[in-house]
Short mmCIF file of C-alpha atoms in Angstrom, two decimals:
data_model
loop_
_atom_site.label_atom_id
_atom_site.label_comp_id
_atom_site.label_asym_id
_atom_site.label_seq_id
_atom_site.Cartn_x
_atom_site.Cartn_y
_atom_site.Cartn_z
CA MET H 1 -44.39 6.14 -8.40
CA MET H 2 -41.32 7.26 -8.55
CA THR H 3 -38.83 5.87 -6.25
CA ASN H 4 -35.42 8.00 -4.80
CA ARG H 5 -32.70 5.83 -5.12
CA PRO H 6 -29.88 7.32 -3.47
CA HIS H 7 -26.87 7.83 -5.83
CA ALA H 8 -24.44 5.50 -6.04
CA SER H 9 -20.64 7.44 -5.12
CA PRO H 10 -18.02 6.87 -6.86
CA VAL H 11 -15.35 4.26 -5.22
CA ARG H 12 -11.83 5.88 -4.79
CA PRO H 13 -9.33 3.37 -5.66
CA LEU H 14 -6.90 1.97 -2.99
CA VAL H 15 -2.81 2.59 -2.40
CA LEU H 16 -1.45 0.19 -0.15
CA LEU H 17 2.28 0.50 0.89
CA ASP H 18 4.76 -1.41 3.01
CA VAL H 19 7.82 -0.05 4.57
CA ASP H 20 10.58 -2.77 4.52
CA GLY H 21 12.06 -3.44 1.00
CA VAL H 22 9.31 -1.16 -0.60
CA LEU H 23 10.58 2.63 1.73
CA ASN H 24 13.48 1.16 3.58
CA PRO H 25 15.77 -1.41 0.76
CA GLU H 26 18.14 -2.82 1.02
CA VAL H 27 20.78 -0.99 0.44
CA ARG H 28 21.24 2.42 0.04
CA PRO H 29 20.01 2.91 -3.28
CA GLY H 30 21.24 6.86 -3.72
CA PRO H 31 22.59 10.21 -2.04
CA GLY H 32 18.67 11.06 -1.61
CA TRP H 33 18.12 8.68 0.71
CA GLN H 34 18.96 9.40 4.46
CA PRO H 35 19.39 7.02 7.53
CA HIS H 36 17.59 7.15 10.87
CA ARG H 37 16.79 4.96 13.47
CA ALA H 38 13.16 3.95 14.18
CA GLN H 39 11.19 1.82 16.65
CA SER H 40 8.66 -0.66 15.52
CA PRO H 41 6.32 -2.79 17.06
CA ILE H 42 9.38 -5.41 17.53
CA GLY H 43 12.11 -2.73 18.26
CA THR H 44 14.14 -0.85 17.33
CA PHE H 45 15.98 -1.08 13.55
CA ASP H 46 18.09 0.98 11.26
CA VAL H 47 16.17 2.23 8.41
CA ILE H 48 17.23 3.95 4.85
CA LEU H 49 14.54 6.30 3.66
CA ASN H 50 13.95 8.80 0.14
CA PRO H 51 12.47 11.94 1.93
CA GLY H 52 10.95 12.52 -1.36
CA HIS H 53 9.09 9.48 -1.62
CA GLY H 54 5.89 11.17 -0.02
CA ARG H 55 5.43 14.39 -2.64
CA LEU H 56 5.74 11.92 -4.98
CA LEU H 57 3.27 9.52 -3.48
CA LEU H 58 1.21 12.19 -2.47
CA GLU H 59 1.00 14.03 -5.81
CA PHE H 60 0.32 9.80 -7.29
CA ALA H 61 -2.39 10.11 -5.00
CA ASP H 62 -3.85 13.00 -6.23
CA ARG H 63 -3.44 12.57 -10.14
CA ALA H 64 -5.01 8.75 -9.62
CA GLY H 65 -8.09 9.63 -7.34
CA ALA H 66 -6.83 7.11 -4.49
CA ASP H 67 -6.29 7.18 -1.22
CA LEU H 68 -3.63 6.10 0.91
CA VAL H 69 -3.04 3.54 3.14
CA TRP H 70 -0.63 1.44 4.98
CA ALA H 71 -0.24 -2.41 4.59
CA THR H 72 2.87 -3.68 6.87
CA SER H 73 3.75 -4.96 9.74
CA TRP H 74 4.74 -1.33 10.91
CA GLU H 75 1.34 -0.74 11.69
CA HIS H 76 0.76 2.30 13.22
CA TYR H 77 4.51 2.56 14.12
CA ALA H 78 4.06 4.22 10.10
CA ASN H 79 2.62 7.01 11.12
CA HIS H 80 5.21 7.99 14.03
CA GLU H 81 8.50 6.68 12.76
CA ILE H 82 8.19 6.69 8.76
CA ALA H 83 5.66 8.93 7.85
CA PRO H 84 7.01 12.27 8.84
CA ARG H 85 10.61 11.75 7.28
CA ILE H 86 8.85 11.28 4.33
CA GLY H 87 6.83 13.99 4.28
CA LEU H 88 3.52 11.85 4.38
CA PRO H 89 0.59 12.80 6.93
CA GLU H 90 -0.78 9.98 9.47
CA LEU H 91 -2.34 7.39 7.04
CA PRO H 92 -5.10 5.04 7.64
CA VAL H 93 -3.33 1.36 8.66
CA ILE H 94 -4.43 -2.12 8.18
CA GLU H 95 -3.52 -4.07 10.96
CA VAL H 96 -1.42 -6.84 10.23
CA ASN H 97 0.20 -8.05 12.94
CA ALA H 98 -2.76 -10.74 14.64
CA HIS H 99 -2.60 -12.50 11.83
CA THR H 100 -0.96 -15.94 10.98
CA GLY H 101 -1.43 -16.62 7.94
CA ALA H 102 -2.75 -19.25 6.21
CA ALA H 103 -0.39 -22.42 4.84
CA GLY H 104 1.63 -20.48 1.54
CA ILE H 105 0.18 -17.02 2.22
CA HIS H 106 1.91 -13.80 3.61
CA PRO H 107 0.19 -12.88 6.55
CA LYS H 108 -0.88 -9.56 5.35
CA THR H 109 -2.99 -10.77 2.75
CA PRO H 110 -5.83 -12.05 4.99
CA PRO H 111 -6.37 -8.59 6.46
CA VAL H 112 -5.78 -6.69 3.59
CA ALA H 113 -8.40 -8.61 1.54
CA GLU H 114 -11.02 -7.35 4.55
CA TYR H 115 -10.19 -3.69 4.70
CA VAL H 116 -9.73 -3.11 0.96
CA ALA H 117 -14.14 -4.30 1.25
CA GLY H 118 -14.41 -4.75 -2.62
CA ARG H 119 -12.54 -1.02 -3.85
CA PRO H 120 -9.92 -1.37 -5.98
CA PHE H 121 -6.28 -1.09 -4.98
CA VAL H 122 -2.86 -1.77 -6.04
CA TRP H 123 -0.15 -2.89 -3.42
CA PHE H 124 3.29 -1.79 -3.44
CA ASP H 125 4.80 -5.14 -2.00
CA ASP H 126 8.54 -6.98 -1.69
CA ASP H 127 7.42 -9.74 -0.25
CA LEU H 128 4.11 -11.56 -2.08
CA ASP H 129 4.34 -14.28 -4.56
CA PRO H 130 1.81 -15.72 -6.49
CA ALA H 131 -0.40 -17.85 -3.70
CA ASP H 132 -1.12 -14.02 -2.69
CA THR H 133 -2.64 -12.93 -5.44
CA THR H 134 -4.60 -16.39 -5.58
CA PHE H 135 -6.12 -15.78 -2.24
CA LEU H 136 -6.48 -12.06 -3.40
CA GLU H 137 -8.72 -13.43 -6.55
CA ARG H 138 -10.78 -16.04 -4.28
CA HIS H 139 -11.66 -13.91 -2.01
CA GLY H 140 -14.93 -12.76 -1.73
CA SER H 141 -14.63 -9.23 -0.37
CA VAL H 142 -11.71 -8.19 -3.09
CA GLY H 143 -12.26 -6.22 -6.70
CA HIS H 144 -9.75 -5.07 -8.77
CA PHE H 145 -6.83 -5.57 -7.35
CA ARG H 146 -2.83 -5.00 -9.06
CA ILE H 147 0.14 -6.23 -6.90
CA ILE H 148 3.11 -4.04 -7.50
CA HIS H 149 6.39 -6.07 -6.78
CA VAL H 150 8.95 -4.22 -6.03
CA GLY H 151 12.37 -5.58 -5.23
CA PRO H 152 13.84 -4.90 -1.99
CA HIS H 153 17.18 -4.03 -2.77
CA HIS H 154 16.37 -0.64 -4.52
CA GLY H 155 12.77 0.11 -3.31
CA LEU H 156 9.73 2.18 -5.02
CA ASP H 157 10.92 4.43 -7.62
CA GLU H 158 8.83 6.33 -10.62
CA HIS H 159 8.65 2.81 -12.35
CA HIS H 160 6.67 1.24 -9.97
CA LEU H 161 4.32 4.90 -9.73
CA ARG H 162 4.14 4.04 -13.50
CA GLN H 163 3.05 0.77 -13.66
CA ALA H 164 0.49 1.97 -10.80
CA ALA H 165 -0.86 4.19 -12.61
CA ALA H 166 -1.02 2.90 -16.23
CA TRP H 167 -3.50 -0.03 -14.33
CA LEU H 168 -5.97 2.32 -12.12
CA ALA H 169 -5.94 4.60 -15.92
CA SER H 170 -7.29 1.24 -17.15
CA LEU H 171 -10.21 0.54 -14.33
CA PRO H 172 -13.93 1.40 -15.48
CA SER H 173 -14.03 4.78 -14.79
CA SER H 174 -17.07 4.46 -12.11
CA HIS H 175 -16.27 2.03 -9.59
CA GLU H 176 -19.74 2.36 -7.85
CA ASN H 177 -20.46 1.38 -3.74
CA ARG H 178 -21.33 -1.96 -3.33
CA GLU H 179 -24.41 -1.38 -0.63
#
């Protein structure tokens, strides 16, 4: 007797986005970047944003078959204050601010580990270190991942996207849901 097993569906990788240092660098790297005042969970800040980043990230995610997700202390404010200024739609948000983090681990890392639930992911961030990588490697709900360090002085650029694209292309072609 044959049984019908549901076909495992491919799992789309995630592209996790930080804001400060990644999309909002410490200094204005070039003429295409624009200053704004933006409300965050802890106050109003001056940010420098590149309106072309949205298009680049959407095209990148589309080519990679990946889903963009906010992994930033801006949390839901990123959808209202950052996304429209760079041309991104509203994205899912990993709520990271409620976590205090363990010694040596960035407070965003444990909520990210829970959120990804085995999906492969690339994380653009400027503030993670080897302890965060070790935490993710040892966490039971984390599968394949790559942290792309973005220097906070200049922010995200094509070089970072090429690194992420190469890593995503190196993944096994069929990521199946672990259900």
